[in-house]
PDB file of C-alpha atoms in Angstrom:
ATOM      1  CA  UNK A   1      -3.148  22.328   3.208  1.00 40.00           C
ATOM      2  CA  UNK A   2      -0.899  19.677   1.702  1.00 41.00           C
ATOM      3  CA  UNK A   3       2.096  18.655   3.781  1.00 42.00           C
ATOM      4  CA  UNK A   4       5.559  19.206   2.300  1.00 39.00           C
ATOM      5  CA  UNK A   5       6.877  16.388   0.170  1.00 42.00           C
ATOM      6  CA  UNK A   6       8.820  14.071   2.510  1.00 42.00           C
ATOM      7  CA  UNK A   7      12.071  14.088   0.543  1.00 38.00           C
ATOM      8  CA  UNK A   8      14.277  16.455   2.458  1.00 32.00           C
ATOM      9  CA  UNK A   9      16.754  14.138   4.114  1.00 32.00           C
ATOM     10  CA  UNK A  10      18.512  10.835   3.627  1.00 30.00           C
ATOM     11  CA  UNK A  11      20.077   8.774   6.376  1.00 36.00           C
ATOM     12  CA  UNK A  12      23.818   8.117   6.034  1.00 34.00           C
ATOM     13  CA  UNK A  13      24.384   5.577   3.294  1.00 35.00           C
ATOM     14  CA  UNK A  14      20.776   5.741   2.127  1.00 35.00           C
ATOM     15  CA  UNK A  15      20.059   6.088  -1.567  1.00 34.00           C
ATOM     16  CA  UNK A  16      17.048   6.617  -3.763  1.00 36.00           C
ATOM     17  CA  UNK A  17      15.751   3.391  -5.196  1.00 42.00           C
ATOM     18  CA  UNK A  18      13.679   2.850  -8.336  1.00 44.00           C
ATOM     19  CA  UNK A  19      11.379   1.539  -9.582  1.00 45.00           C
ATOM     20  CA  UNK A  20       8.933   1.262  -6.711  1.00 47.00           C
ATOM     21  CA  UNK A  21       7.628  -2.291  -6.328  1.00 50.00           C
ATOM     22  CA  UNK A  22       4.094  -2.565  -7.515  1.00 55.00           C
ATOM     23  CA  UNK A  23       1.755  -2.168  -4.532  1.00 66.00           C
ATOM     24  CA  UNK A  24       3.173  -0.158  -1.692  1.00 89.00           C
ATOM     25  CA  UNK A  25       2.719   2.818   0.570  1.00 95.00           C
ATOM     26  CA  UNK A  26       5.508   4.907   2.114  1.00 96.00           C
ATOM     27  CA  UNK A  27       6.150   4.653   5.836  1.00 96.00           C
ATOM     28  CA  UNK A  28       4.256   7.794   6.862  1.00 97.00           C
ATOM     29  CA  UNK A  29       0.727   7.065   5.569  1.00 97.00           C
ATOM     30  CA  UNK A  30      -1.868   6.230   8.224  1.00 98.00           C
ATOM     31  CA  UNK A  31      -4.491   3.570   8.878  1.00 98.00           C
ATOM     32  CA  UNK A  32      -7.276   3.387  11.465  1.00 98.00           C
ATOM     33  CA  UNK A  33      -7.325   0.648  14.100  1.00 98.00           C
ATOM     34  CA  UNK A  34     -10.427  -0.958  15.573  1.00 97.00           C
ATOM     35  CA  UNK A  35      -9.976   1.015  18.803  1.00 96.00           C
ATOM     36  CA  UNK A  36     -10.203   4.242  16.792  1.00 95.00           C
ATOM     37  CA  UNK A  37      -6.528   5.113  17.040  1.00 96.00           C
ATOM     38  CA  UNK A  38      -4.344   5.817  14.029  1.00 97.00           C
ATOM     39  CA  UNK A  39      -1.031   4.179  13.163  1.00 97.00           C
ATOM     40  CA  UNK A  40       1.405   4.741  10.357  1.00 98.00           C
ATOM     41  CA  UNK A  41       1.865   1.686   8.163  1.00 96.00           C
ATOM     42  CA  UNK A  42       5.424   1.450   9.451  1.00 96.00           C
ATOM     43  CA  UNK A  43       3.999   0.930  12.960  1.00 97.00           C
ATOM     44  CA  UNK A  44       1.529  -1.765  11.913  1.00 95.00           C
ATOM     45  CA  UNK A  45       2.017  -5.322  13.120  1.00 94.00           C
ATOM     46  CA  UNK A  46       0.613  -8.644  11.970  1.00 91.00           C
ATOM     47  CA  UNK A  47      -2.590  -9.180  13.949  1.00 92.00           C
ATOM     48  CA  UNK A  48      -3.600  -5.504  14.059  1.00 96.00           C
ATOM     49  CA  UNK A  49      -7.211  -4.961  12.989  1.00 97.00           C
ATOM     50  CA  UNK A  50      -7.577  -2.063  10.564  1.00 98.00           C
ATOM     51  CA  UNK A  51     -10.428  -0.318   8.787  1.00 98.00           C
ATOM     52  CA  UNK A  52     -11.140  -1.702   5.308  1.00 97.00           C
ATOM     53  CA  UNK A  53     -13.042  -0.503   2.246  1.00 94.00           C
ATOM     54  CA  UNK A  54     -16.206  -2.328   3.345  1.00 93.00           C
ATOM     55  CA  UNK A  55     -16.343  -0.329   6.577  1.00 95.00           C
ATOM     56  CA  UNK A  56     -15.432  -3.365   8.675  1.00 96.00           C
ATOM     57  CA  UNK A  57     -12.193  -4.114  10.497  1.00 98.00           C
ATOM     58  CA  UNK A  58      -9.910  -6.884   9.309  1.00 94.00           C
ATOM     59  CA  UNK A  59      -6.681  -8.404  10.580  1.00 94.00           C
ATOM     60  CA  UNK A  60      -3.362  -7.696   8.932  1.00 94.00           C
ATOM     61  CA  UNK A  61      -1.998 -11.198   8.358  1.00 89.00           C
ATOM     62  CA  UNK A  62       0.976 -10.518   6.140  1.00 86.00           C
ATOM     63  CA  UNK A  63       3.208  -7.821   4.620  1.00 89.00           C
ATOM     64  CA  UNK A  64       3.986  -8.026   0.917  1.00 82.00           C
ATOM     65  CA  UNK A  65       6.735  -5.485   1.539  1.00 84.00           C
ATOM     66  CA  UNK A  66       8.098  -4.186   4.797  1.00 89.00           C
ATOM     67  CA  UNK A  67      11.183  -2.121   4.031  1.00 90.00           C
ATOM     68  CA  UNK A  68      11.764   0.712   6.493  1.00 90.00           C
ATOM     69  CA  UNK A  69      14.820   2.323   4.903  1.00 89.00           C
ATOM     70  CA  UNK A  70      15.488   3.811   1.500  1.00 92.00           C
ATOM     71  CA  UNK A  71      13.805   6.533  -0.519  1.00 94.00           C
ATOM     72  CA  UNK A  72      11.434   5.410  -3.257  1.00 94.00           C
ATOM     73  CA  UNK A  73       9.271   7.066  -5.928  1.00 95.00           C
ATOM     74  CA  UNK A  74       5.543   7.415  -5.322  1.00 96.00           C
ATOM     75  CA  UNK A  75       2.603   9.304  -6.747  1.00 96.00           C
ATOM     76  CA  UNK A  76       0.949  11.934  -4.565  1.00 98.00           C
ATOM     77  CA  UNK A  77      -2.782  12.199  -5.298  1.00 98.00           C
ATOM     78  CA  UNK A  78      -3.875  15.579  -3.970  1.00 98.00           C
ATOM     79  CA  UNK A  79      -7.506  16.391  -3.168  1.00 96.00           C
ATOM     80  CA  UNK A  80      -9.289  19.346  -1.594  1.00 90.00           C
ATOM     81  CA  UNK A  81      -9.212  17.514   1.747  1.00 92.00           C
ATOM     82  CA  UNK A  82      -5.833  15.819   1.929  1.00 92.00           C
ATOM     83  CA  UNK A  83      -3.498  13.673  -0.136  1.00 96.00           C
ATOM     84  CA  UNK A  84      -2.481  10.051  -0.558  1.00 97.00           C
ATOM     85  CA  UNK A  85       1.021   8.847  -1.420  1.00 98.00           C
ATOM     86  CA  UNK A  86       1.012   5.489  -3.176  1.00 96.00           C
ATOM     87  CA  UNK A  87       3.027   3.438  -5.663  1.00 94.00           C
ATOM     88  CA  UNK A  88       1.896   3.753  -9.244  1.00 92.00           C
ATOM     89  CA  UNK A  89       0.419   0.269  -9.696  1.00 88.00           C
ATOM     90  CA  UNK A  90      -1.497   0.129  -6.413  1.00 91.00           C
ATOM     91  CA  UNK A  91      -5.228  -0.369  -6.987  1.00 91.00           C
ATOM     92  CA  UNK A  92      -7.551   2.285  -5.543  1.00 95.00           C
ATOM     93  CA  UNK A  93     -11.350   2.557  -5.486  1.00 94.00           C
ATOM     94  CA  UNK A  94     -12.213   5.258  -8.031  1.00 96.00           C
ATOM     95  CA  UNK A  95     -15.300   6.935  -9.562  1.00 96.00           C
ATOM     96  CA  UNK A  96     -18.054   4.287  -9.867  1.00 94.00           C
ATOM     97  CA  UNK A  97     -16.248   1.875  -7.543  1.00 93.00           C
ATOM     98  CA  UNK A  98     -13.830   0.356 -10.032  1.00 92.00           C
ATOM     99  CA  UNK A  99     -10.337  -0.657  -8.939  1.00 92.00           C
ATOM    100  CA  UNK A 100      -7.871   1.496 -10.867  1.00 93.00           C
ATOM    101  CA  UNK A 101      -4.048   1.615 -10.616  1.00 93.00           C
ATOM    102  CA  UNK A 102      -2.818   4.933  -9.271  1.00 95.00           C
ATOM    103  CA  UNK A 103      -0.865   5.663 -12.469  1.00 94.00           C
ATOM    104  CA  UNK A 104      -4.126   5.681 -14.475  1.00 95.00           C
ATOM    105  CA  UNK A 105      -5.899   8.139 -12.184  1.00 97.00           C
ATOM    106  CA  UNK A 106      -6.243  11.629 -13.641  1.00 97.00           C
ATOM    107  CA  UNK A 107      -7.234  15.031 -12.316  1.00 98.00           C
ATOM    108  CA  UNK A 108     -11.025  15.059 -11.960  1.00 97.00           C
ATOM    109  CA  UNK A 109     -11.309  11.415 -10.923  1.00 98.00           C
ATOM    110  CA  UNK A 110     -12.972  10.754  -7.582  1.00 98.00           C
ATOM    111  CA  UNK A 111     -11.491   8.691  -4.754  1.00 98.00           C
ATOM    112  CA  UNK A 112     -13.790   6.858  -2.347  1.00 97.00           C
ATOM    113  CA  UNK A 113     -13.410   7.769   1.318  1.00 97.00           C
ATOM    114  CA  UNK A 114     -14.055   5.716   4.431  1.00 95.00           C
ATOM    115  CA  UNK A 115     -17.141   7.796   5.300  1.00 94.00           C
ATOM    116  CA  UNK A 116     -18.762   6.737   1.987  1.00 93.00           C
ATOM    117  CA  UNK A 117     -18.236  10.140   0.376  1.00 96.00           C
ATOM    118  CA  UNK A 118     -16.068  10.873  -2.644  1.00 97.00           C
ATOM    119  CA  UNK A 119     -13.381  13.481  -3.123  1.00 97.00           C
ATOM    120  CA  UNK A 120     -12.013  14.822  -6.397  1.00 98.00           C
ATOM    121  CA  UNK A 121      -8.345  14.576  -7.344  1.00 98.00           C
ATOM    122  CA  UNK A 122      -7.140  18.120  -8.021  1.00 98.00           C
ATOM    123  CA  UNK A 123      -3.452  17.494  -8.688  1.00 98.00           C
ATOM    124  CA  UNK A 124      -0.999  14.615  -9.096  1.00 98.00           C
ATOM    125  CA  UNK A 125       2.739  14.918  -8.491  1.00 97.00           C
ATOM    126  CA  UNK A 126       5.684  12.549  -8.325  1.00 97.00           C
ATOM    127  CA  UNK A 127       7.498  12.443  -4.994  1.00 97.00           C
ATOM    128  CA  UNK A 128      10.203  10.560  -3.128  1.00 96.00           C
ATOM    129  CA  UNK A 129       9.327   9.132   0.276  1.00 96.00           C
ATOM    130  CA  UNK A 130      10.864   6.773   2.778  1.00 96.00           C
ATOM    131  CA  UNK A 131       9.979   3.090   3.080  1.00 95.00           C
ATOM    132  CA  UNK A 132       7.906   0.433   1.300  1.00 93.00           C
ATOM    133  CA  UNK A 133       4.967  -1.127   3.120  1.00 94.00           C
ATOM    134  CA  UNK A 134       2.206  -3.345   1.744  1.00 91.00           C
ATOM    135  CA  UNK A 135       0.006  -4.740   4.538  1.00 93.00           C
ATOM    136  CA  UNK A 136      -2.441  -7.453   3.488  1.00 91.00           C
ATOM    137  CA  UNK A 137      -5.745  -7.792   5.331  1.00 92.00           C
ATOM    138  CA  UNK A 138      -7.916 -10.892   5.395  1.00 90.00           C
ATOM    139  CA  UNK A 139     -10.581  -9.060   3.354  1.00 90.00           C
ATOM    140  CA  UNK A 140      -8.093  -7.786   0.761  1.00 89.00           C
ATOM    141  CA  UNK A 141      -8.747  -4.066   1.208  1.00 93.00           C
ATOM    142  CA  UNK A 142      -7.599  -1.262   3.476  1.00 96.00           C
ATOM    143  CA  UNK A 143      -8.323   2.404   4.188  1.00 97.00           C
ATOM    144  CA  UNK A 144      -5.186   4.565   4.030  1.00 97.00           C
ATOM    145  CA  UNK A 145      -5.222   8.299   4.795  1.00 97.00           C
ATOM    146  CA  UNK A 146      -8.999   7.958   4.711  1.00 96.00           C
ATOM    147  CA  UNK A 147      -9.019   6.585   1.137  1.00 97.00           C
ATOM    148  CA  UNK A 148     -10.329   3.144   0.157  1.00 97.00           C
ATOM    149  CA  UNK A 149      -7.674   0.945  -1.438  1.00 95.00           C
ATOM    150  CA  UNK A 150      -7.095  -2.639  -2.431  1.00 91.00           C
ATOM    151  CA  UNK A 151      -4.167  -4.556  -0.957  1.00 88.00           C
ATOM    152  CA  UNK A 152      -3.269  -5.604  -4.496  1.00 76.00           C
ATOM    153  CA  UNK A 153      -1.618  -4.318  -7.653  1.00 70.00           C
ATOM    154  CA  UNK A 154      -2.345  -4.134 -11.347  1.00 54.00           C
ATOM    155  CA  UNK A 155       0.895  -6.027 -12.057  1.00 57.00           C
ATOM    156  CA  UNK A 156      -0.579  -9.348 -10.920  1.00 56.00           C
ATOM    157  CA  UNK A 157      -4.306  -9.977 -11.370  1.00 56.00           C
ATOM    158  CA  UNK A 158      -5.893  -9.633  -7.896  1.00 58.00           C
ATOM    159  CA  UNK A 159      -7.690 -12.976  -8.315  1.00 61.00           C
ATOM    160  CA  UNK A 160      -4.375 -14.718  -8.984  1.00 58.00           C
ATOM    161  CA  UNK A 161      -2.632 -12.805  -6.194  1.00 59.00           C
ATOM    162  CA  UNK A 162      -5.396 -13.741  -3.764  1.00 65.00           C
ATOM    163  CA  UNK A 163      -5.058 -17.404  -4.736  1.00 59.00           C
ATOM    164  CA  UNK A 164      -1.290 -17.280  -4.215  1.00 62.00           C
ATOM    165  CA  UNK A 165      -1.809 -15.893  -0.722  1.00 62.00           C
ATOM    166  CA  UNK A 166      -4.285 -18.566   0.415  1.00 64.00           C
ATOM    167  CA  UNK A 167      -1.513 -20.819   1.826  1.00 65.00           C
ATOM    168  CA  UNK A 168      -0.016 -17.869   3.711  1.00 65.00           C
ATOM    169  CA  UNK A 169      -3.414 -16.954   5.131  1.00 66.00           C
ATOM    170  CA  UNK A 170      -3.964 -20.555   6.253  1.00 74.00           C
ATOM    171  CA  UNK A 171      -0.551 -20.574   7.954  1.00 69.00           C
ATOM    172  CA  UNK A 172      -1.507 -17.335   9.719  1.00 64.00           C
ATOM    173  CA  UNK A 173      -4.726 -18.920  11.001  1.00 68.00           C
ATOM    174  CA  UNK A 174      -2.610 -21.827  12.241  1.00 67.00           C
ATOM    175  CA  UNK A 175      -0.379 -19.431  14.164  1.00 70.00           C
ATOM    176  CA  UNK A 176       2.619 -19.791  11.870  1.00 65.00           C
ATOM    177  CA  UNK A 177       4.438 -16.625  10.796  1.00 63.00           C
ATOM    178  CA  UNK A 178       5.586 -16.394   7.190  1.00 56.00           C
ATOM    179  CA  UNK A 179       8.343 -14.330   5.549  1.00 53.00           C
ATOM    180  CA  UNK A 180       7.545 -11.096   3.745  1.00 54.00           C
ATOM    181  CA  UNK A 181       6.405 -11.800   0.181  1.00 48.00           C
ATOM    182  CA  UNK A 182       8.853  -9.501  -1.607  1.00 44.00           C
ATOM    183  CA  UNK A 183      11.583  -9.041   0.956  1.00 47.00           C
ATOM    184  CA  UNK A 184      15.084 -10.425   1.179  1.00 38.00           C
ATOM    185  CA  UNK A 185      13.765 -13.739   2.555  1.00 39.00           C
ATOM    186  CA  UNK A 186      10.956 -14.107  -0.002  1.00 46.00           C
ATOM    187  CA  UNK A 187      10.006 -17.553  -1.267  1.00 44.00           C
ATOM    188  CA  UNK A 188      11.493 -17.719  -4.778  1.00 43.00           C
ATOM    189  CA  UNK A 189       8.291 -19.250  -6.186  1.00 42.00           C
ATOM    190  CA  UNK A 190       6.476 -16.001  -5.402  1.00 45.00           C
ATOM    191  CA  UNK A 191       9.094 -13.500  -6.543  1.00 42.00           C
ATOM    192  CA  UNK A 192       9.548 -15.348  -9.831  1.00 44.00           C
ATOM    193  CA  UNK A 193       5.932 -14.504 -10.695  1.00 42.00           C
ATOM    194  CA  UNK A 194       6.615 -10.760 -10.522  1.00 42.00           C
ATOM    195  CA  UNK A 195       8.119  -9.057 -13.594  1.00 41.00           C
ATOM    196  CA  UNK A 196      11.757  -8.160 -12.936  1.00 39.00           C
ATOM    197  CA  UNK A 197      11.154  -4.422 -13.377  1.00 37.00           C
ATOM    198  CA  UNK A 198       8.681  -4.515 -10.474  1.00 37.00           C
ATOM    199  CA  UNK A 199      10.860  -6.431  -8.021  1.00 37.00           C
ATOM    200  CA  UNK A 200      12.226  -4.451  -5.087  1.00 36.00           C
ATOM    201  CA  UNK A 201      15.708  -3.004  -4.833  1.00 32.00           C
ATOM    202  CA  UNK A 202      16.958  -3.116  -1.257  1.00 28.00           C
ATOM    203  CA  UNK A 203      19.308  -0.716   0.481  1.00 25.00           C
TER     204      UNK A 203
END
């Protein structure tokens, strides 16, 4: 059965924020670590090794967004097995293996699962959920709630986004931590490349 939409309560002073920045998950979705344990994306840390779309494990080297507070709009893609909550421009592996933004997925499309099976989308609803998290792995993909996803968005071409992140990945390999891409301390050169209607609103 599908869990209730996580919209019931707001912390004092917390407001609903829109639009959702392009490629994010809410705080409660889960990933699988190399040791077989699960973590929510809000619990993930840089250096954690998580399951990716290729079936291998890859290090999280960077967070495009890491905003724990605030309620944001997401799409809930419901299947016969479970559901995935995701921002509308996040790229997912769909049907024949193409990367498709969540907002273009329709009932009847098939999502690719970590066990190499597919599951059909039976319903799509708009929800509000807490937090914005966009972990980036070295391989550029991630499995979330059992579903294969890219770490990228349709707003910026993944090839361009990957090229922009090369310096950050090199700094990570050198042991140097970098600021979150689209957080309050973001490098202005990066945020200026994102259309204004997709930039985050912080609370």
